[in-house]
XYZ file of C-alpha atoms in Angstrom:
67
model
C 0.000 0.000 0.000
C 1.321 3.545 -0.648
C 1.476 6.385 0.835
C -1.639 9.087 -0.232
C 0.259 11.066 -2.890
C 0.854 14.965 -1.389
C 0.721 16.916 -4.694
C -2.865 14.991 -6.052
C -4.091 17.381 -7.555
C -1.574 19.903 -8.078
C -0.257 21.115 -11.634
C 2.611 19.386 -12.596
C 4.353 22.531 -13.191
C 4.052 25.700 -11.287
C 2.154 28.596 -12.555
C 4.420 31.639 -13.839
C 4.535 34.505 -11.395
C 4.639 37.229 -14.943
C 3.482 36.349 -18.031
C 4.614 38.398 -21.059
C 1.952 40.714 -23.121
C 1.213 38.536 -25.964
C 0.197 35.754 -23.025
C -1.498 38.621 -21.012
C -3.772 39.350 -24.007
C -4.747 35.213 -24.168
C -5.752 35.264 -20.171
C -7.963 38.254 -19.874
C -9.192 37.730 -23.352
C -8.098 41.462 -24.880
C -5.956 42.912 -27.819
C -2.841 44.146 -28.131
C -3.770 47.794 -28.001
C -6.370 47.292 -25.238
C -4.096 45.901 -22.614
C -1.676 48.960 -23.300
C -4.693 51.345 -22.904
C -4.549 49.037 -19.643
C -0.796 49.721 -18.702
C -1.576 53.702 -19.873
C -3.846 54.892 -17.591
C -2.375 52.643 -14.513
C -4.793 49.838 -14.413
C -2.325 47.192 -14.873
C 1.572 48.172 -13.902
C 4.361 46.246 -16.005
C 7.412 44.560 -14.643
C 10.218 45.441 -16.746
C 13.452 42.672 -16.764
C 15.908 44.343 -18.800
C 14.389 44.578 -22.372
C 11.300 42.253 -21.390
C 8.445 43.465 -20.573
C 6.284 41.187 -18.404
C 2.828 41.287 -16.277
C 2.428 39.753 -13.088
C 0.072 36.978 -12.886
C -1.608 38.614 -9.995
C -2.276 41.836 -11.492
C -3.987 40.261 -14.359
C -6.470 37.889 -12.049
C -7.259 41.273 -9.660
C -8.101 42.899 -13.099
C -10.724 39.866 -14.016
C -12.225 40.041 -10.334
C -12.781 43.412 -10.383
C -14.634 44.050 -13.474
């Protein structure tokens, strides 16, 4: 018999903590040009790691809960 498996359940990998825009766009289910209107007037704030420009995860699920 074995023991109950601890991560039943779990994803098998880990969910990114920043996803970059085009993936951004795919979750909340905009365009291009409407998730910069997003970043423009301070709705959603960008992460910037050196040239790459990325959005954290959390900022784009507080976005979905709100509206």
């Amino acid at each position: 018999m074995s023991a109950p498996d601890e991560n039943a359940g779990m994803p098998r990998y880990p969910e990114p903590l920043a996803v970059r825009i085009p993936e951004a766009c795919r979750m909340i289910g905009v365009g291009r040009s409407k998730l910069y209107e997003l970043i423009a007037d301070g709705t959603i704030q960008i992460v910037k790691i050196g040239s790459i420009t990325v959005i954290p995860v959390g900022q784009l699920r507080a976005l979905v809960e709100i509206k």
